[in-house]
Amino acid sequence: MTSWIGTTFTSDLGWELLCNLVDIDHRMAGSDGERAGATATRDALLAAGARNVRLDSFDIQGWERNESTLRAGDTEQDCIALPRSPATTATGELVDLGYGLPEDFEDADLEGAIVQVRSDVPDHHDRYIHRREKYYYAVAAGAAGFVYRNHVEGCLPPTGSVGTPDSPIGAIPAVGVSSEVGSRLKRRFDGDQIELDVTAHIDDATSQNVHAELGPDTEKTVLVTSHVDAHDIAEGAMDNGAGTAVLVEIARALAEREDDLDTRVEFIAYGAEEVGLVGSSVEAADRNLDSIKTILNNDGVVRGRTLKLYSHGWDELEAAAADVADRFEHPVSNVPRHNPHSDHWPFVQKGVPAIMAMSETGSQGRGWGHTFADTLDKVDIRTLREQAVLLTELVVELASIDRSVEHRDTAEIASELEAADQAEGMKVTGDWPFGE
């Protein structure tokens, strides 16, 4: 039967949840808004027909943004603090390092300096350099402060957390500035003394994961995941309200198709993703990983019409996605390499098979994500429904008894990261879990 497809194309459940999420003041990890978002997601999963719906709380390092200032010459330039920056002041010579590639840090004298880097990498570079990697190169070089310049034009400063799992509050103050402010700083003040003044409220807080389930009572389970929290400067529609809306639509469709499920499906909408994958790390530490057949993590879906799936080198997962794409005659792109920057990663690094689902956008980086412009008008309800159909079918495929996906040894994961030149950055940011 295909009636579930028509129902999905007329369903408003996910879209209504998305509207509810973006209308919350903000969903910063540990905030009242994040708790309201988790409650709204729980209620939507109940309405979808899922069972055993609940909230599980956990402790986090809280961080609340206040006003911050960047003084250069006799000017004050617009900036925002990066989450988990320490609340402190730093003065130093501005050194613009352009893209902030590893070799750029090696070639510069940064002791006591305030470093500015772009949020992208050049086309010729072989891998993406994450914000936190650039930040910790600056820390290791003895920099006094960090300025993160958006590469996307439009007067939008970027946000994004610093800190490590062991030291959640960063070592030096960090701010984001727009492409235009960054250009001005480089042109007028490179080599001059500037001052960063970051203010923030730092205290203990709590977050929560939302759980629900459907399907038969089997020993194995397929996890379908997203994250509820978002940065406090915008609505968090694309990152990741849309992912949570898709999760709810998958649950609604699977409630209609429950007899098609060979394996139990568990839905988890994580908290505190944006400040270090905290909710998913808590989950990965607390459960029997051998019981997880595979994971489908939704983070960055609906931003573009074509799904982009990171299969992390599991051929069986790539094949399952290809079969679904062929069945619906709909393009789906596959990226076999590892992507360690979302809630599937605490599981993948331990050998658990996972797909990260996002969208092709034709541009590098997050685009409007992590800026004031991550708003509902960037999201299309048709794309949400269309991708919910494809991902629902993919979950059924992953849950099939005919799909066997083996866990892998952690040493194999580590070796692949080394071969792809991803290990260096993870070691710098404190995210390398494999020992020396």
Coordinates of C-alpha atoms in Angstrom, one line a residue:
M1 CA 0.0 0.0 0.0
T2 CA 1.2 3.5 -0.8
S3 CA -1.5 5.5 0.9
W4 CA 1.1 6.6 3.5
I5 CA 2.8 8.6 0.8
G6 CA -0.3 10.6 0.1
T7 CA -0.9 11.1 3.8
T8 CA 2.7 12.4 4.2
F9 CA 2.2 14.8 1.3
T10 CA -0.9 16.3 3.1
S11 CA 0.3 16.1 6.7
D12 CA 0.9 19.3 8.6
L13 CA 2.1 17.6 11.8
G14 CA 5.8 18.1 11.1
W15 CA 5.3 21.6 9.7
E16 CA 3.2 22.7 12.7
L17 CA 6.0 21.4 15.1
L18 CA 8.5 23.4 13.1
C19 CA 6.4 26.6 13.4
N20 CA 6.1 26.0 17.1
L21 CA 9.8 25.5 17.5
V22 CA 10.8 28.7 15.6
D23 CA 8.3 30.7 17.6
I24 CA 10.0 29.9 20.9
D25 CA 12.2 32.8 21.9
H26 CA 15.3 30.7 21.5
R27 CA 16.4 27.0 22.1
M28 CA 19.9 27.5 23.4
A29 CA 21.1 24.4 25.2
G30 CA 20.1 24.4 28.9
S31 CA 17.6 27.2 28.5
D32 CA 13.8 27.4 29.2
G33 CA 13.4 27.6 25.4
E34 CA 15.2 24.3 24.8
R35 CA 13.0 22.7 27.4
A36 CA 9.9 24.1 25.7
G37 CA 11.2 22.8 22.4
A38 CA 11.7 19.3 23.8
T39 CA 8.2 19.4 25.3
A40 CA 6.7 20.4 22.0
T41 CA 8.6 17.6 20.2
R42 CA 7.4 15.1 22.8
D43 CA 3.8 16.2 22.3
A44 CA 4.2 15.9 18.5
L45 CA 5.5 12.4 18.8
L46 CA 2.5 11.4 20.9
A47 CA 0.3 12.9 18.2
A48 CA 2.2 11.0 15.6
G49 CA 1.2 7.7 17.3
A50 CA 4.6 6.8 18.8
R51 CA 4.7 4.9 22.1
N52 CA 6.7 5.2 25.3
V53 CA 7.3 8.9 24.7
R54 CA 9.3 10.5 27.4
L55 CA 11.9 13.2 28.3
D56 CA 15.3 12.1 29.9
S57 CA 17.2 15.0 31.6
F58 CA 21.0 15.3 32.0
D59 CA 23.4 17.9 33.4
I60 CA 25.4 20.3 31.1
Q61 CA 27.7 23.3 31.3
G62 CA 25.3 26.2 30.9
W63 CA 26.3 29.3 28.9
E64 CA 24.1 32.4 28.3
R65 CA 25.2 35.1 25.8
N66 CA 25.4 38.7 26.9
E67 CA 26.7 41.7 25.1
S68 CA 30.2 41.6 23.7
T69 CA 32.5 44.3 22.2
L70 CA 35.3 44.4 19.6
R71 CA 37.2 47.7 19.8
A72 CA 39.7 48.6 17.0
G73 CA 41.3 52.1 16.9
D74 CA 38.6 54.5 17.9
T75 CA 35.8 52.3 16.6
E76 CA 33.6 49.6 17.9
Q77 CA 32.8 46.8 15.4
D78 CA 29.7 44.6 15.5
C79 CA 30.4 41.1 16.9
I80 CA 28.7 38.3 18.9
A81 CA 30.3 36.0 21.4
L82 CA 30.9 32.4 20.3
P83 CA 29.1 30.0 22.8
R84 CA 31.2 28.7 25.6
S85 CA 33.7 31.5 25.1
P86 CA 35.1 32.5 28.5
A87 CA 33.7 35.8 29.9
T88 CA 36.8 37.9 29.8
T89 CA 38.7 40.7 28.0
A90 CA 41.7 40.3 25.7
T91 CA 44.0 42.9 24.1
G92 CA 46.5 42.0 21.4
E93 CA 47.7 42.6 17.9
L94 CA 45.2 41.6 15.2
V95 CA 46.7 39.0 12.9
D96 CA 44.5 38.0 9.9
L97 CA 45.3 34.4 8.8
G98 CA 42.8 34.3 5.9
Y99 CA 41.4 30.8 5.7
G100 CA 43.2 29.6 8.9
L101 CA 44.6 26.4 7.5
P102 CA 47.0 24.4 9.7
E103 CA 50.0 25.6 7.9
D104 CA 48.9 29.2 8.3
F105 CA 49.2 28.8 12.1
E106 CA 52.5 27.1 11.8
D107 CA 54.0 30.0 9.8
A108 CA 52.8 32.9 12.1
D109 CA 54.0 34.3 15.4
L110 CA 50.7 34.5 17.3
E111 CA 51.9 34.8 20.9
G112 CA 49.6 37.3 22.6
A113 CA 47.8 38.1 19.3
I114 CA 44.1 38.2 18.4
V115 CA 43.7 35.9 15.4
Q116 CA 41.1 36.4 12.7
V117 CA 40.1 33.5 10.4
R118 CA 37.5 32.8 7.7
S119 CA 34.7 30.3 8.2
D120 CA 35.5 28.4 4.9
V121 CA 38.5 26.7 3.3
P122 CA 39.8 27.2 -0.3
D123 CA 38.5 24.9 -3.0
H124 CA 41.9 23.3 -3.5
H125 CA 42.1 22.2 0.2
D126 CA 41.5 18.5 0.7
R127 CA 39.2 18.7 3.7
Y128 CA 37.0 21.1 5.7
I129 CA 38.6 22.7 8.7
H130 CA 36.0 23.1 11.4
R131 CA 35.7 26.3 13.5
R132 CA 36.8 24.6 16.7
E133 CA 39.9 23.2 15.0
K134 CA 40.9 26.7 14.0
Y135 CA 40.2 28.0 17.5
Y136 CA 42.4 25.4 19.1
Y137 CA 45.2 26.0 16.7
A138 CA 45.1 29.6 17.9
V139 CA 45.0 28.5 21.5
A140 CA 48.0 26.2 21.0
A141 CA 49.9 29.0 19.3
G142 CA 49.5 31.3 22.4
A143 CA 46.9 33.6 20.9
A144 CA 45.0 35.9 23.3
G145 CA 41.7 36.0 21.4
F146 CA 39.9 34.6 18.4
V147 CA 37.8 36.3 15.7
Y148 CA 35.7 34.1 13.4
R149 CA 34.8 35.8 10.2
N150 CA 31.8 34.6 8.1
H151 CA 32.7 33.9 4.5
V152 CA 29.0 34.4 3.4
E153 CA 28.3 38.1 2.6
G154 CA 25.3 39.8 4.1
C155 CA 26.4 41.5 7.3
L156 CA 25.7 38.3 9.3
P157 CA 28.1 37.3 12.1
P158 CA 28.4 33.5 12.6
T159 CA 28.0 31.7 15.9
G160 CA 29.1 28.2 16.9
S161 CA 30.6 26.8 20.1
V162 CA 34.1 26.4 21.3
G163 CA 35.3 24.3 24.3
T164 CA 36.2 20.6 24.5
P165 CA 34.5 17.6 26.2
D166 CA 37.0 17.9 29.1
S167 CA 37.0 21.7 29.3
P168 CA 33.6 22.9 28.1
I169 CA 34.5 26.6 28.5
G170 CA 37.1 27.7 26.0
A171 CA 40.6 28.9 26.8
I172 CA 40.5 32.4 25.1
P173 CA 37.7 34.8 24.3
A174 CA 36.1 34.2 20.9
V175 CA 33.7 36.3 18.8
G176 CA 32.0 36.0 15.4
V177 CA 32.0 38.9 12.9
S178 CA 30.3 39.3 9.5
S179 CA 32.2 39.0 6.2
E180 CA 32.0 42.8 5.9
V181 CA 33.3 43.5 9.4
G182 CA 36.1 41.0 8.9
S183 CA 37.1 42.6 5.7
R184 CA 37.2 46.0 7.4
L185 CA 39.3 44.7 10.3
K186 CA 41.8 43.2 7.9
R187 CA 42.0 46.3 5.7
R188 CA 42.2 48.9 8.5
F189 CA 43.5 47.2 11.6
D190 CA 45.7 44.2 10.7
G191 CA 48.8 44.5 12.8
D192 CA 47.2 47.0 15.2
Q193 CA 46.2 46.5 18.9
I194 CA 42.5 45.6 19.3
E195 CA 40.4 44.5 22.2
L196 CA 37.8 41.8 22.7
D197 CA 35.4 42.0 25.6
V198 CA 33.1 39.0 26.0
T199 CA 30.4 38.9 28.6
A200 CA 28.3 35.8 29.3
H201 CA 26.5 34.1 32.2
I202 CA 28.2 30.7 32.9
D203 CA 26.6 28.3 35.3
D204 CA 25.3 24.7 35.7
A205 CA 22.2 23.7 33.7
T206 CA 20.2 20.8 32.5
S207 CA 19.1 19.6 29.0
Q208 CA 17.0 16.7 27.9
N209 CA 16.6 14.0 25.2
V210 CA 13.2 13.2 23.8
H211 CA 12.5 9.4 23.3
A212 CA 9.8 7.5 21.6
E213 CA 9.4 4.2 19.7
L214 CA 7.4 2.1 17.3
G215 CA 7.5 -1.4 15.8
P216 CA 8.0 -4.9 17.1
D217 CA 9.7 -5.7 20.4
T218 CA 13.0 -6.9 19.0
E219 CA 16.4 -7.2 20.5
K220 CA 17.9 -4.9 17.9
T221 CA 16.7 -1.3 17.2
V222 CA 17.1 1.3 14.5
L223 CA 17.6 4.8 15.9
V224 CA 16.1 7.8 14.0
T225 CA 17.5 11.0 15.5
S226 CA 17.7 14.8 15.3
H227 CA 18.5 17.6 17.7
V228 CA 16.1 20.1 19.3
D229 CA 18.4 22.8 20.5
A230 CA 19.5 25.7 18.3
H231 CA 21.7 28.8 18.7
D232 CA 20.0 31.7 20.5
I233 CA 20.5 34.3 17.8
A234 CA 17.9 33.0 15.3
E235 CA 14.9 30.7 14.9
G236 CA 17.0 27.6 14.2
A237 CA 14.6 26.6 11.4
M238 CA 17.2 24.8 9.2
D239 CA 19.5 23.9 12.1
N240 CA 17.8 21.9 13.3
G241 CA 14.0 22.5 13.6
A242 CA 13.5 21.0 10.1
G243 CA 15.4 17.9 11.1
T244 CA 13.2 17.4 14.2
A245 CA 10.0 18.1 12.1
V246 CA 11.2 15.4 9.6
L247 CA 11.8 13.0 12.5
V248 CA 8.1 13.5 13.6
E249 CA 6.8 13.0 10.1
I250 CA 8.8 9.8 9.8
A251 CA 7.2 8.6 13.1
R252 CA 3.7 9.5 11.9
A253 CA 4.3 7.6 8.6
L254 CA 5.8 4.6 10.4
A255 CA 2.8 4.5 12.8
E256 CA 0.7 4.0 9.7
R257 CA 3.2 1.4 8.3
E258 CA 4.1 -0.4 11.6
D259 CA 3.4 -3.8 10.1
D260 CA 6.2 -3.1 7.6
L261 CA 8.8 -2.9 10.3
D262 CA 11.0 -5.9 11.0
T263 CA 13.0 -4.2 13.7
R264 CA 12.0 -1.8 16.5
V265 CA 12.5 1.8 15.7
E266 CA 13.5 4.3 18.4
F267 CA 13.2 8.1 17.9
I268 CA 15.5 10.4 19.8
A269 CA 15.5 14.2 19.5
Y270 CA 18.7 15.2 21.4
G271 CA 19.4 18.2 23.5
A272 CA 22.7 20.2 23.6
E273 CA 24.0 19.2 20.2
E274 CA 25.3 22.7 19.4
V275 CA 27.6 22.8 22.4
G276 CA 29.5 19.6 21.8
L277 CA 27.1 16.7 21.0
V278 CA 26.4 16.4 24.7
G279 CA 22.9 14.7 24.6
S280 CA 24.0 12.1 22.1
S281 CA 27.3 11.5 24.0
V282 CA 25.2 10.8 27.2
E283 CA 23.0 8.4 25.2
A284 CA 25.9 6.6 23.7
A285 CA 27.6 6.2 27.1
D286 CA 24.4 4.9 28.7
R287 CA 23.2 2.1 26.4
N288 CA 24.2 -1.2 25.0
L289 CA 25.6 -0.3 21.6
D290 CA 25.5 -3.9 20.3
S291 CA 21.7 -3.6 20.4
I292 CA 21.7 -0.8 17.8
K293 CA 21.3 -2.1 14.2
T294 CA 21.9 1.3 12.6
I295 CA 21.2 5.0 13.0
L296 CA 19.6 7.6 10.7
N297 CA 20.5 11.1 12.0
N298 CA 18.7 14.1 10.5
D299 CA 20.7 17.3 10.7
G300 CA 20.5 19.8 7.9
V301 CA 17.7 18.2 5.9
V302 CA 15.2 20.3 4.0
R303 CA 17.7 23.1 3.2
G304 CA 17.8 21.8 -0.4
R305 CA 15.6 19.4 -2.4
T306 CA 18.3 16.7 -2.9
L307 CA 19.3 14.6 0.1
K308 CA 23.0 14.2 0.8
L309 CA 23.7 11.1 2.9
Y310 CA 27.0 10.5 4.7
S311 CA 27.3 6.7 4.9
H312 CA 30.7 6.7 6.7
G313 CA 32.1 3.9 4.6
W314 CA 29.4 1.3 5.2
D315 CA 28.7 -0.1 1.8
E316 CA 25.5 -1.7 3.0
L317 CA 24.1 1.7 4.1
E318 CA 25.0 3.2 0.7
A319 CA 23.3 0.4 -1.0
A320 CA 20.1 0.8 1.0
A321 CA 20.0 4.5 0.2
A322 CA 20.6 3.8 -3.5
D323 CA 17.8 1.2 -3.5
V324 CA 15.4 3.8 -2.1
A325 CA 16.5 6.4 -4.6
D326 CA 16.0 4.0 -7.5
R327 CA 12.6 2.9 -6.1
F328 CA 11.3 6.5 -6.1
E329 CA 13.3 7.6 -9.1
H330 CA 14.6 10.5 -7.0
P331 CA 18.2 11.7 -6.8
V332 CA 20.1 11.1 -3.5
S333 CA 23.8 11.8 -3.2
N334 CA 26.1 9.7 -1.1
V335 CA 29.3 10.8 0.7
P336 CA 31.2 7.7 2.0
R337 CA 33.6 9.6 4.2
H338 CA 33.2 10.3 7.9
N339 CA 31.4 13.4 9.2
P340 CA 32.2 13.8 12.9
H341 CA 30.1 16.9 13.5
S342 CA 26.6 15.7 14.5
D343 CA 24.8 13.4 16.9
H344 CA 25.5 10.2 15.1
W345 CA 29.2 10.6 15.8
P346 CA 29.4 9.4 19.4
F347 CA 28.0 6.1 18.1
V348 CA 30.0 5.9 14.8
Q349 CA 33.3 6.4 16.6
K350 CA 32.5 3.2 18.6
G351 CA 31.8 1.3 15.4
V352 CA 28.0 1.6 15.2
P353 CA 26.7 2.0 11.6
A354 CA 25.0 5.3 10.8
I355 CA 23.8 7.6 8.1
M356 CA 23.8 11.4 8.5
A357 CA 21.1 12.9 6.4
M358 CA 21.4 16.5 5.2
S359 CA 20.8 18.4 2.0
E360 CA 22.7 19.4 -1.1
T361 CA 23.0 23.2 -1.1
G362 CA 25.6 23.9 -3.7
S363 CA 27.6 26.0 -1.3
Q364 CA 30.4 25.4 1.2
G365 CA 29.6 25.5 4.9
R366 CA 26.3 26.2 6.7
G367 CA 25.1 29.0 4.5
W368 CA 22.5 30.8 6.5
G369 CA 22.9 28.3 9.4
H370 CA 24.5 29.6 12.6
T371 CA 23.5 33.2 11.7
F372 CA 20.5 35.5 12.4
A373 CA 19.1 34.4 9.0
D374 CA 18.3 30.8 10.0
T375 CA 14.6 31.5 9.8
L376 CA 11.4 29.7 8.7
D377 CA 11.2 31.5 5.3
K378 CA 14.3 29.5 4.2
V379 CA 12.4 26.2 4.6
D380 CA 9.9 24.8 2.1
I381 CA 7.0 22.5 3.2
R382 CA 7.1 20.6 -0.1
T383 CA 10.7 19.7 0.5
L384 CA 10.0 18.7 4.1
R385 CA 7.2 16.3 3.0
E386 CA 9.2 14.9 0.0
Q387 CA 12.2 14.1 2.1
A388 CA 10.1 12.7 4.9
V389 CA 8.7 10.2 2.3
L390 CA 12.2 9.2 1.2
L391 CA 13.6 8.9 4.7
T392 CA 10.6 6.9 5.9
E393 CA 11.2 4.4 3.2
L394 CA 14.9 4.3 4.1
V395 CA 14.1 3.6 7.8
V396 CA 11.9 0.6 6.7
E397 CA 14.8 -0.6 4.5
L398 CA 17.3 -0.3 7.3
A399 CA 14.9 -2.1 9.7
S400 CA 14.4 -5.0 7.2
I401 CA 15.6 -8.4 8.2
D402 CA 17.2 -8.6 4.7
R403 CA 19.5 -5.7 5.6
S404 CA 22.5 -6.8 7.6
V405 CA 24.9 -4.1 8.6
E406 CA 27.9 -5.1 10.6
H407 CA 29.5 -3.0 13.4
R408 CA 33.1 -2.2 12.9
D409 CA 36.1 -2.2 15.1
T410 CA 37.1 1.2 16.5
A411 CA 40.7 0.7 15.2
E412 CA 39.3 0.6 11.7
I413 CA 37.4 3.8 12.2
A414 CA 40.5 5.4 13.6
S415 CA 42.6 4.2 10.7
E416 CA 40.1 5.7 8.2
L417 CA 40.2 9.0 9.9
E418 CA 44.0 9.0 9.8
A419 CA 44.0 8.1 6.1
A420 CA 41.5 10.9 5.3
D421 CA 43.6 13.5 7.2
Q422 CA 40.8 14.0 9.7
A423 CA 42.5 12.8 12.8
E424 CA 44.8 15.8 13.2
G425 CA 41.9 18.2 13.7
M426 CA 40.1 15.9 16.1
K427 CA 43.2 15.6 18.2
V428 CA 43.5 19.4 18.3
T429 CA 39.9 19.8 19.5
G430 CA 40.0 17.1 22.1
D431 CA 37.6 14.9 20.1
W432 CA 39.9 12.0 19.4
P433 CA 38.7 9.0 21.4
F434 CA 41.1 6.4 20.2
G435 CA 44.2 7.1 22.4
E436 CA 47.6 7.9 20.9

